[in-house]
CSV table of C-alpha atoms and ligand atoms in Angstrom, one decimal:
chain,number,residue,atom,x,y,z
A,1,MET,CA,-4.0,47.5,-5.1
A,2,THR,CA,-4.2,44.2,-6.9
A,3,THR,CA,-6.7,41.4,-5.9
A,4,PRO,CA,-4.5,39.0,-5.6
A,5,THR,CA,-5.4,36.2,-7.7
A,6,ARG,CA,-5.1,32.0,-7.3
A,7,PRO,CA,-2.7,30.3,-8.4
A,8,ALA,CA,-4.4,27.8,-11.5
A,9,ASN,CA,-2.9,24.5,-9.7
A,10,PRO,CA,-2.4,24.8,-6.3
A,11,ALA,CA,-0.4,22.6,-4.4
A,12,PRO,CA,-1.0,19.7,-3.6
A,13,LEU,CA,-1.8,18.8,-0.3
A,14,VAL,CA,0.9,16.6,1.2
A,15,SER,CA,-0.3,13.8,3.0
A,16,GLN,CA,1.5,10.5,4.6
A,17,PRO,CA,1.2,7.6,3.1
A,18,PRO,CA,-1.1,5.4,4.6
A,19,THR,CA,0.1,2.3,6.2
A,20,ILE,CA,-0.9,-1.0,4.2
A,21,SER,CA,-1.6,-4.2,5.8
A,22,LYS,CA,-1.5,-6.4,3.3
A,23,GLY,CA,-4.1,-9.5,4.6
A,24,LEU,CA,-5.1,-7.4,7.4
A,25,GLU,CA,-2.0,-8.9,9.5
A,26,GLY,CA,-2.3,-8.1,12.9
A,27,VAL,CA,-5.5,-5.4,12.6
A,28,VAL,CA,-8.1,-5.4,15.7
A,29,VAL,CA,-11.0,-4.9,13.5
A,30,ASP,CA,-13.8,-5.6,16.4
A,31,GLU,CA,-14.0,-7.1,20.0
A,32,THR,CA,-15.7,-10.3,19.8
A,33,ALA,CA,-17.2,-13.2,22.8
A,34,ILE,CA,-16.6,-16.1,21.1
A,35,SER,CA,-13.7,-17.3,21.6
A,36,ASP,CA,-9.6,-16.1,22.1
A,37,VAL,CA,-6.4,-17.1,19.1
A,38,ASP,CA,-3.6,-15.9,21.4
A,39,GLY,CA,-1.4,-15.9,19.3
A,40,GLN,CA,2.0,-15.4,21.4
A,41,ARG,CA,1.1,-17.9,24.2
A,42,CYS,CA,-0.2,-20.4,21.8
A,43,ARG,CA,-3.6,-20.8,23.2
A,44,LEU,CA,-7.6,-21.0,22.2
A,45,ILE,CA,-10.2,-20.1,24.2
A,46,TYR,CA,-14.3,-20.5,24.0
A,47,ARG,CA,-16.8,-18.1,25.5
A,48,GLY,CA,-13.9,-18.7,28.2
A,49,TYR,CA,-13.2,-22.3,28.4
A,50,HIS,CA,-9.6,-23.1,27.2
A,51,ILE,CA,-9.8,-26.5,23.9
A,52,ASP,CA,-7.7,-28.3,27.0
A,53,GLU,CA,-10.7,-28.2,29.1
A,54,LEU,CA,-13.1,-29.4,27.1
A,55,VAL,CA,-11.7,-31.9,23.7
A,56,GLY,CA,-12.8,-35.4,25.7
A,57,ARG,CA,-15.0,-34.2,28.0
A,58,ALA,CA,-17.6,-31.5,26.2
A,59,THR,CA,-19.6,-32.3,23.1
A,60,TYR,CA,-19.9,-30.8,19.8
A,61,GLU,CA,-23.4,-30.8,21.2
A,62,GLU,CA,-22.2,-28.8,24.4
A,63,VAL,CA,-19.8,-27.0,23.1
A,64,SER,CA,-21.4,-26.0,20.0
A,65,TYR,CA,-24.6,-24.2,22.2
A,66,VAL,CA,-22.0,-22.0,24.2
A,67,LEU,CA,-19.9,-20.8,21.4
A,68,LEU,CA,-23.8,-19.6,20.4
A,69,ASN,CA,-25.4,-18.6,23.2
A,70,GLY,CA,-22.7,-17.8,26.1
A,71,THR,CA,-22.7,-20.4,28.8
A,72,LEU,CA,-22.3,-24.4,28.1
A,73,PRO,CA,-26.3,-25.6,28.5
A,74,THR,CA,-27.7,-27.1,31.9
A,75,ARG,CA,-28.8,-31.0,31.5
A,76,SER,CA,-32.5,-30.1,30.2
A,77,GLN,CA,-31.5,-27.6,28.1
A,78,LEU,CA,-28.5,-29.7,26.0
A,79,VAL,CA,-32.1,-32.2,25.6
A,80,SER,CA,-33.7,-29.9,24.3
A,81,TRP,CA,-30.6,-28.6,22.4
A,82,THR,CA,-30.1,-32.0,21.0
A,83,HIS,CA,-33.5,-32.3,20.1
A,84,GLN,CA,-33.8,-29.8,17.9
A,85,LEU,CA,-30.3,-30.7,16.3
A,86,ASP,CA,-32.4,-34.4,15.4
A,87,GLN,CA,-35.4,-32.3,14.1
A,88,ALA,CA,-33.3,-30.7,12.0
A,89,ARG,CA,-31.4,-33.1,10.7
A,90,THR,CA,-33.3,-34.5,7.6
A,91,LEU,CA,-33.2,-32.9,4.5
A,92,GLU,CA,-35.6,-31.2,1.9
A,93,PRO,CA,-36.4,-33.8,-0.9
A,94,GLN,CA,-36.0,-30.9,-2.7
A,95,VAL,CA,-32.4,-30.2,-1.3
A,96,LEU,CA,-31.0,-34.1,-2.0
A,97,ALA,CA,-32.7,-33.7,-5.4
A,98,ALA,CA,-30.6,-31.0,-6.3
A,99,LEU,CA,-27.5,-33.1,-4.8
A,100,GLN,CA,-28.7,-35.9,-7.0
A,101,ALA,CA,-28.5,-33.5,-10.2
A,102,MET,CA,-24.9,-32.4,-9.5
A,103,PRO,CA,-22.2,-34.0,-11.4
A,104,ARG,CA,-20.2,-37.1,-9.5
A,105,THR,CA,-17.0,-34.5,-10.4
A,106,ALA,CA,-18.4,-31.5,-8.9
A,107,ASP,CA,-15.8,-30.9,-5.9
A,108,PRO,CA,-18.0,-31.4,-2.5
A,109,MET,CA,-17.3,-27.9,-1.5
A,110,ALA,CA,-19.0,-26.4,-4.2
A,111,MET,CA,-22.2,-28.9,-3.6
A,112,LEU,CA,-22.2,-28.0,-0.3
A,113,ARG,CA,-21.9,-23.9,-0.7
A,114,THR,CA,-25.1,-24.5,-3.3
A,115,ALA,CA,-26.9,-26.9,-1.0
A,116,VAL,CA,-26.6,-24.3,1.8
A,117,SER,CA,-27.9,-21.4,-0.4
A,118,MET,CA,-30.6,-23.9,-1.4
A,119,LEU,CA,-31.3,-24.1,2.5
A,120,GLY,CA,-31.9,-20.4,2.4
A,121,LEU,CA,-35.0,-20.9,-0.4
A,122,SER,CA,-37.2,-22.5,1.2
A,123,ASP,CA,-36.6,-20.7,4.6
A,124,PRO,CA,-40.3,-19.9,6.0
A,125,ASP,CA,-39.0,-16.2,7.3
A,126,PRO,CA,-37.0,-14.7,4.2
A,127,ASP,CA,-36.7,-11.5,5.3
A,128,ASP,CA,-36.5,-11.8,8.4
A,129,GLU,CA,-33.3,-11.5,10.7
A,130,THR,CA,-33.5,-10.7,13.8
A,131,LEU,CA,-31.2,-12.5,16.8
A,132,GLU,CA,-34.0,-15.3,17.6
A,133,ILE,CA,-34.9,-16.2,13.5
A,134,ILE,CA,-30.9,-16.1,12.6
A,135,ARG,CA,-30.3,-18.7,16.1
A,136,ARG,CA,-33.4,-21.2,14.7
A,137,ARG,CA,-31.6,-21.0,11.2
A,138,ALA,CA,-28.6,-21.8,13.3
A,139,VAL,CA,-29.3,-24.8,14.9
A,140,LYS,CA,-31.2,-26.2,11.6
A,141,THR,CA,-27.8,-25.5,9.2
A,142,MET,CA,-25.8,-27.1,11.9
A,143,ALA,CA,-28.1,-30.4,11.5
A,144,LYS,CA,-29.0,-30.4,8.2
A,145,MET,CA,-24.7,-29.8,7.6
A,146,VAL,CA,-23.6,-33.4,7.9
A,147,ALA,CA,-26.4,-34.5,6.4
A,148,ILE,CA,-25.5,-32.8,3.8
A,149,VAL,CA,-21.6,-34.1,3.3
A,150,ALA,CA,-22.7,-37.5,4.1
A,151,ALA,CA,-25.4,-37.5,1.3
A,152,ILE,CA,-22.7,-36.0,-1.6
A,153,GLY,CA,-20.0,-38.6,0.4
A,154,ARG,CA,-22.5,-41.2,-0.8
A,155,LEU,CA,-23.5,-40.1,-3.9
A,156,HIS,CA,-20.2,-39.5,-4.9
A,157,GLN,CA,-19.5,-43.4,-4.2
A,158,GLY,CA,-22.5,-44.1,-6.5
A,159,GLU,CA,-24.5,-45.5,-3.5
A,160,PRO,CA,-27.9,-44.7,-1.6
A,161,VAL,CA,-28.4,-41.6,0.3
A,162,ARG,CA,-28.9,-43.2,3.6
A,163,PRO,CA,-31.4,-41.1,6.9
A,164,PRO,CA,-29.8,-39.7,10.1
A,165,THR,CA,-30.8,-42.1,13.5
A,166,THR,CA,-32.5,-40.3,16.0
A,167,GLY,CA,-31.4,-40.3,19.3
A,168,LEU,CA,-27.4,-40.6,17.9
A,169,GLY,CA,-25.0,-37.7,18.3
A,170,HIS,CA,-24.3,-35.4,16.2
A,171,ALA,CA,-20.8,-37.0,15.1
A,172,ALA,CA,-22.1,-40.5,15.5
A,173,ASN,CA,-25.1,-39.9,13.5
A,174,PHE,CA,-22.9,-38.4,10.5
A,175,LEU,CA,-20.9,-41.8,10.7
A,176,ALA,CA,-23.4,-43.9,10.0
A,177,MET,CA,-25.2,-41.8,7.7
A,178,LEU,CA,-21.8,-41.6,5.6
A,179,LEU,CA,-20.8,-45.4,6.0
A,180,GLY,CA,-23.7,-47.2,6.2
A,181,ARG,CA,-23.6,-48.6,9.4
A,182,PRO,CA,-23.4,-47.3,13.2
A,183,PRO,CA,-19.7,-46.2,14.3
A,184,THR,CA,-17.6,-47.8,16.9
A,185,GLU,CA,-17.3,-46.1,20.5
A,186,LEU,CA,-14.0,-45.2,19.5
A,187,GLN,CA,-14.6,-43.3,16.1
A,188,ALA,CA,-17.7,-41.7,17.0
A,189,ARG,CA,-15.6,-40.2,19.9
A,190,ALA,CA,-12.7,-39.0,17.3
A,191,LEU,CA,-14.4,-37.2,14.9
A,192,ASP,CA,-16.5,-35.4,18.4
A,193,ALA,CA,-13.5,-34.4,19.6
A,194,TYR,CA,-12.5,-33.4,15.8
A,195,PHE,CA,-15.9,-31.4,15.6
A,196,VAL,CA,-14.9,-29.8,19.4
A,197,LEU,CA,-11.2,-28.9,18.5
A,198,LEU,CA,-12.2,-27.3,15.5
A,199,ALA,CA,-15.9,-25.4,15.9
A,200,ASP,CA,-14.5,-21.7,16.1
A,201,HIS,CA,-11.3,-19.8,15.8
A,202,GLY,CA,-11.5,-16.1,15.9
A,203,PHE,CA,-11.7,-13.4,12.9
A,204,ASN,CA,-9.9,-16.5,10.4
A,205,ALA,CA,-10.8,-16.0,6.9
A,206,SER,CA,-13.7,-18.1,6.4
A,207,THR,CA,-16.1,-16.6,9.2
A,208,PHE,CA,-14.2,-12.8,8.9
A,209,THR,CA,-16.3,-13.7,5.7
A,210,ALA,CA,-19.4,-14.2,7.1
A,211,ARG,CA,-19.0,-11.2,9.1
A,212,THR,CA,-18.3,-9.0,6.2
A,213,VAL,CA,-21.4,-10.2,4.5
A,214,VAL,CA,-23.9,-9.9,7.5
A,215,SER,CA,-22.2,-6.5,8.1
A,216,THR,CA,-24.4,-5.6,4.9
A,217,ARG,CA,-27.6,-6.9,6.5
A,218,SER,CA,-27.5,-9.7,3.7
A,219,ASP,CA,-29.0,-13.0,5.4
A,220,TYR,CA,-28.0,-15.9,7.6
A,221,TYR,CA,-27.4,-18.2,4.5
A,222,SER,CA,-25.6,-16.1,1.8
A,223,ALA,CA,-22.7,-15.2,5.3
A,224,ILE,CA,-23.1,-19.3,5.6
A,225,SER,CA,-22.2,-20.0,1.6
A,226,ALA,CA,-20.2,-17.6,1.4
A,227,ALA,CA,-18.1,-18.9,4.6
A,228,VAL,CA,-18.4,-22.1,2.6
A,229,GLY,CA,-16.3,-20.4,-0.5
A,230,SER,CA,-13.7,-18.7,1.5
A,231,LEU,CA,-12.8,-21.8,3.9
A,232,LYS,CA,-12.6,-23.8,0.7
A,233,GLY,CA,-9.2,-22.6,-0.6
A,234,PRO,CA,-6.4,-24.2,0.1
A,235,LEU,CA,-4.5,-21.5,2.3
A,236,HIS,CA,-7.4,-22.3,4.8
A,237,GLY,CA,-9.8,-25.4,5.1
A,238,ALA,CA,-8.5,-27.1,1.9
A,239,ALA,CA,-4.8,-27.5,3.7
A,240,ASN,CA,-6.0,-31.2,5.3
A,241,ARG,CA,-6.8,-32.3,1.9
A,242,LYS,CA,-3.6,-31.5,0.4
A,243,ALA,CA,-1.9,-32.5,3.8
A,244,MET,CA,-3.3,-36.2,3.3
A,245,ASP,CA,-2.4,-36.0,-0.9
A,246,MET,CA,1.7,-35.4,0.6
A,247,LEU,CA,1.3,-38.2,3.0
A,248,VAL,CA,0.0,-40.0,0.0
A,249,GLU,CA,2.5,-38.8,-2.1
A,250,ILE,CA,5.5,-39.6,0.4
A,251,GLY,CA,4.3,-43.5,0.6
A,252,THR,CA,6.6,-44.5,3.5
A,253,ALA,CA,8.6,-43.0,6.0
A,254,GLU,CA,11.9,-43.4,4.1
A,255,GLN,CA,10.5,-41.4,1.8
A,256,VAL,CA,10.0,-38.3,4.2
A,257,GLU,CA,13.9,-36.9,3.9
A,258,PRO,CA,13.3,-36.8,-0.1
A,259,TYR,CA,10.1,-34.7,0.0
A,260,VAL,CA,11.1,-32.8,2.1
A,261,GLN,CA,14.1,-31.4,-0.1
A,262,ARG,CA,12.4,-31.8,-2.8
A,263,THR,CA,9.7,-29.3,-1.6
A,264,LEU,CA,12.4,-27.1,-0.6
A,265,ALA,CA,13.8,-27.3,-3.4
A,266,ASP,CA,11.1,-26.6,-5.6
A,267,HIS,CA,10.4,-23.5,-2.9
A,268,LYS,CA,6.9,-24.9,-2.7
A,269,ARG,CA,4.5,-25.2,0.7
A,270,PHE,CA,4.2,-27.8,3.4
A,271,MET,CA,0.8,-28.7,3.9
A,272,GLY,CA,-0.5,-28.0,7.3
A,273,PHE,CA,2.5,-26.5,8.2
A,274,GLY,CA,2.7,-22.9,9.8
A,275,HIS,CA,0.3,-19.7,11.0
A,276,ARG,CA,-0.8,-16.6,10.5
A,277,VAL,CA,-1.5,-16.1,14.1
A,278,TYR,CA,-0.1,-19.0,16.4
A,279,LYS,CA,3.5,-18.1,17.1
A,280,GLY,CA,4.6,-22.0,18.2
A,281,GLU,CA,2.4,-25.1,17.4
A,282,ASP,CA,-1.7,-24.8,16.8
A,283,PRO,CA,-3.0,-25.9,20.2
A,284,ARG,CA,-5.6,-28.1,18.8
A,285,ALA,CA,-2.2,-30.1,17.2
A,286,LYS,CA,-1.7,-32.0,19.6
A,287,HIS,CA,-5.0,-33.1,20.2
A,288,LEU,CA,-5.3,-34.4,17.3
A,289,LYS,CA,-2.0,-36.0,16.8
A,290,ALA,CA,-2.9,-38.5,20.3
A,291,ILE,CA,-6.2,-39.0,18.5
A,292,ALA,CA,-4.9,-39.8,15.0
A,293,GLN,CA,-2.2,-42.4,16.5
A,294,GLN,CA,-4.8,-44.0,18.6
A,295,LEU,CA,-6.9,-45.0,15.3
A,296,GLY,CA,-4.5,-45.6,13.1
A,297,GLU,CA,-3.0,-48.8,15.9
A,298,THR,CA,-6.6,-49.9,16.1
A,299,THR,CA,-6.9,-49.1,12.0
A,300,GLY,CA,-3.8,-51.2,11.7
A,301,GLU,CA,-2.6,-48.1,9.0
A,302,ILE,CA,-0.3,-47.2,11.3
A,303,GLN,CA,2.2,-45.6,8.8
A,304,TRP,CA,-0.3,-42.6,7.8
A,305,PHE,CA,1.4,-41.8,11.8
A,306,ASN,CA,4.2,-43.0,11.3
A,307,ILE,CA,5.1,-40.4,8.3
A,308,SER,CA,3.5,-38.0,9.1
A,309,GLU,CA,5.2,-37.6,12.7
A,310,ARG,CA,8.7,-37.9,10.8
A,311,LEU,CA,6.9,-35.1,8.2
A,312,GLN,CA,7.1,-33.1,11.4
A,313,GLU,CA,10.1,-33.6,12.8
A,314,ALA,CA,11.5,-33.2,9.0
A,315,VAL,CA,10.2,-29.6,8.6
A,316,TRP,CA,10.7,-28.5,12.1
A,317,LYS,CA,14.7,-29.0,11.2
A,318,ALA,CA,14.8,-28.0,8.3
A,319,LYS,CA,12.5,-24.8,8.5
A,320,GLN,CA,11.3,-24.3,12.1
A,321,LEU,CA,7.9,-24.5,10.8
A,322,TYR,CA,5.2,-25.6,13.7
A,323,ILE,CA,2.5,-28.0,12.5
A,324,ASN,CA,-1.4,-26.1,12.0
A,325,VAL,CA,-4.9,-27.8,12.9
A,326,ASP,CA,-4.6,-29.5,9.4
A,327,PHE,CA,-1.6,-31.6,9.3
A,328,TYR,CA,-2.9,-34.5,12.1
A,329,SER,CA,-6.8,-33.8,11.1
A,330,ALA,CA,-6.0,-35.8,7.5
A,331,SER,CA,-4.9,-38.9,8.7
A,332,LEU,CA,-7.0,-38.4,11.7
A,333,LEU,CA,-9.8,-38.1,9.0
A,334,HIS,CA,-8.6,-40.8,6.7
A,335,TYR,CA,-9.0,-43.3,10.3
A,336,LEU,CA,-12.1,-42.5,10.2
A,337,GLY,CA,-13.3,-43.4,6.6
A,338,ILE,CA,-13.5,-40.4,5.2
A,339,PRO,CA,-12.8,-40.4,1.3
A,340,THR,CA,-10.4,-37.7,1.6
A,341,GLU,CA,-12.4,-35.2,-1.2
A,342,LEU,CA,-14.6,-34.9,1.9
A,343,PHE,CA,-11.6,-33.5,4.5
A,344,THR,CA,-12.8,-29.9,4.0
A,345,ALA,CA,-16.5,-30.1,4.0
A,346,MET,CA,-16.2,-32.3,7.7
A,347,PHE,CA,-13.5,-29.0,8.3
A,348,ALA,CA,-17.4,-27.0,7.7
A,349,CYS,CA,-19.2,-29.7,9.5
A,350,ALA,CA,-17.8,-28.2,12.7
A,351,ARG,CA,-16.5,-24.8,11.9
A,352,ILE,CA,-20.7,-23.7,11.2
A,353,ALA,CA,-21.2,-23.7,15.4
A,354,GLY,CA,-18.2,-20.7,15.1
A,355,TRP,CA,-19.8,-18.8,12.0
A,356,SER,CA,-23.3,-19.1,13.2
A,357,ALA,CA,-21.9,-17.0,16.7
A,358,HIS,CA,-20.3,-14.6,14.6
A,359,VAL,CA,-22.9,-13.9,12.6
A,360,LEU,CA,-25.4,-13.8,15.3
A,361,GLU,CA,-22.7,-11.2,16.9
A,362,GLN,CA,-22.1,-9.3,14.0
A,363,ALA,CA,-26.2,-8.6,14.0
A,364,ALA,CA,-26.2,-7.7,17.1
A,365,ASN,CA,-24.0,-5.2,17.0
A,366,ASN,CA,-23.2,-3.9,14.0
A,367,ARG,CA,-21.5,-1.9,11.6
A,368,LEU,CA,-20.5,-2.0,8.0
A,369,ILE,CA,-17.7,-3.8,7.4
A,370,ARG,CA,-15.5,-1.0,4.5
A,371,PRO,CA,-12.2,-0.9,5.1
A,372,LEU,CA,-10.2,1.2,2.5
A,373,ALA,CA,-7.5,0.9,0.2
A,374,ALA,CA,-4.8,2.9,-1.1
A,375,TYR,CA,-5.4,3.1,-5.0
A,376,THR,CA,-2.0,2.8,-7.4
A,377,GLY,CA,-3.1,3.0,-10.7
A,378,PRO,CA,-3.2,6.4,-13.2
A,379,ARG,CA,-5.0,9.2,-12.6
A,380,ASP,CA,-5.9,12.1,-15.2
A,381,LEU,CA,-6.2,10.5,-18.3
A,382,ARG,CA,-8.2,11.8,-20.5
A,383,PHE,CA,-11.2,9.4,-22.6
A,384,VAL,CA,-10.0,8.8,-25.8
A,385,PRO,CA,-12.9,7.5,-27.9
A,386,LEU,CA,-13.5,4.4,-29.7
A,387,ASP,CA,-12.4,4.8,-33.3
A,388,GLN,CA,-8.6,6.7,-31.6
A,389,ARG,CA,-7.7,4.2,-29.5
B,1,ACO,N1,5.4,-24.3,3.8
B,1,ACO,C1,7.0,-23.7,3.5
B,1,ACO,N2,7.5,-22.7,4.2
B,1,ACO,C2,6.0,-21.9,4.5
B,1,ACO,C3,4.9,-22.5,5.0
B,1,ACO,C4,4.2,-23.6,4.5
B,1,ACO,N3,3.5,-24.5,5.1
B,1,ACO,N4,3.9,-21.8,6.0
B,1,ACO,C5,5.1,-20.1,5.9
B,1,ACO,N5,5.9,-20.7,5.4
B,1,ACO,C6,7.0,-19.5,4.8
B,1,ACO,C7,6.5,-18.6,4.0
B,1,ACO,O1,7.5,-19.3,2.6
B,1,ACO,C8,7.2,-17.5,4.0
B,1,ACO,O2,9.0,-17.9,4.0
B,1,ACO,P1,9.6,-16.4,3.1
B,1,ACO,O3,9.6,-15.8,4.3
B,1,ACO,O4,10.8,-17.1,3.2
B,1,ACO,O5,8.9,-16.4,1.8
B,1,ACO,C9,6.9,-17.1,5.5
B,1,ACO,O6,7.0,-18.7,6.5
B,1,ACO,C10,5.9,-16.6,5.6
B,1,ACO,O7,5.0,-17.2,5.2
B,1,ACO,P2,2.9,-15.7,4.3
B,1,ACO,O8,2.9,-17.3,3.5
B,1,ACO,O9,4.4,-15.1,4.1
B,1,ACO,O10,2.9,-16.5,6.4
B,1,ACO,P3,1.3,-16.7,6.4
B,1,ACO,O11,1.2,-15.6,8.0
B,1,ACO,O12,0.5,-15.5,5.5
B,1,ACO,O13,1.2,-17.9,6.7
B,1,ACO,C11,-0.4,-19.6,6.0
B,1,ACO,C12,0.1,-19.0,7.0
B,1,ACO,C13,-1.2,-19.1,4.6
B,1,ACO,C14,-1.4,-20.8,6.9
B,1,ACO,C15,1.0,-20.6,5.3
B,1,ACO,O14,1.7,-20.6,6.7
B,1,ACO,C16,0.6,-21.6,4.6
B,1,ACO,O15,0.3,-21.2,3.3
B,1,ACO,N6,0.7,-23.0,5.5
B,1,ACO,C17,0.2,-24.4,4.7
B,1,ACO,C18,-1.3,-23.6,4.1
B,1,ACO,C19,-1.8,-24.4,5.3
B,1,ACO,O16,-1.6,-25.4,6.1
B,1,ACO,N7,-3.3,-24.0,6.2
B,1,ACO,C20,-3.6,-24.1,6.6
B,1,ACO,C21,-3.7,-23.3,7.7
B,1,ACO,S1,-5.0,-23.1,9.5
B,1,ACO,C22,-6.0,-22.8,8.5
B,1,ACO,O17,-6.9,-22.2,8.0
B,1,ACO,C23,-6.6,-23.7,9.0
């Protein structure tokens, strides 16, 4: 009897081609109890509260508390939270010195990323990643973020950096540090509402970046500096800067139509329009629009609002694109006297609450984030020695 022989090259197993979801579109990678971005109904919920319920009623201090702790603070919890933020807002001399040593031409987001990373260097418990320590770092970083961004703004204008004011709210404190004078009640409320509206937003790119970093059991500061880097891109946080540049380029309401036609002809994007998840208008946009209009009317610079409104209508007519969070953020931040180059860093000042809450949630129930990729390159190549290539 002859022994059956194995074929030299067994027939390859036929396997189904993998399903690829470019940009992870439509992929649900984990659960979260922090926020719900409901794309179909265009709703945004923080810890059970619809943002319409919170904006104009809850301060950023209350919203950051609920995002990080799960429930709204009681009066005494809020006093303690506010006190912790007050205590942590002043920048360490070495962080300030580093910011002062950076080139005047440096991008504010690159400066912020470096400064956040520096905060970790003086952490008293560098090897401790317990939830309690992460929570302490989150409060400290949230408080200092506004001081860092205000310092960047002052240094870019060649002005001396101003310290925070104890007892002033988080948003008002930022404006006082940046502008060198206490803000009006309207300005402080406007920025506070902006911070509330942008505090969290599900598994967006920068938040997912933070969660990915922390999933390797790396530290809080690495996660937040990586998130700042992710937010810096024009398809994410830098769209607010680009939206303001677009308004300036348009210049007058009469120039809106020609601008739209030019942009369509050049196959370029309208910044502050479109969204991966929302199938209609971003639920934050109407609030930002109303605040921008109110500020525009009081500053006497209503043209930026008027151009925005006309552009919103024209882009809808031409391409049925809805506005997103960044569109009216642009005129709103401009009306507050914030230089355009700082806009994306303002977004970071708001989102630090969400990033921190997600870092905590990931650390509390971790599994290493490690997706697969479908390899499309060649196989079985033979190595060619250097002198034969
Ligand atoms: N201007 C012009 N066309 C657009 C825009 C826009 N702003 N947004 C989407 N489109 C069009 C695309 O050209 C594409 O059309 P096509 O299929 O004919 O080529 C179609 O809509 C789908 O676009 P995608 O880029 O595939 O959609 P995606 O879900 O990846 O895009 C994104 C989402 C990146 C936000 C996109 O809408 C965009 O680039 N917007 C401008 C930048 C922006 O405002 N970013 C901020 C987003 S919100 C945030 O991160 C805070």
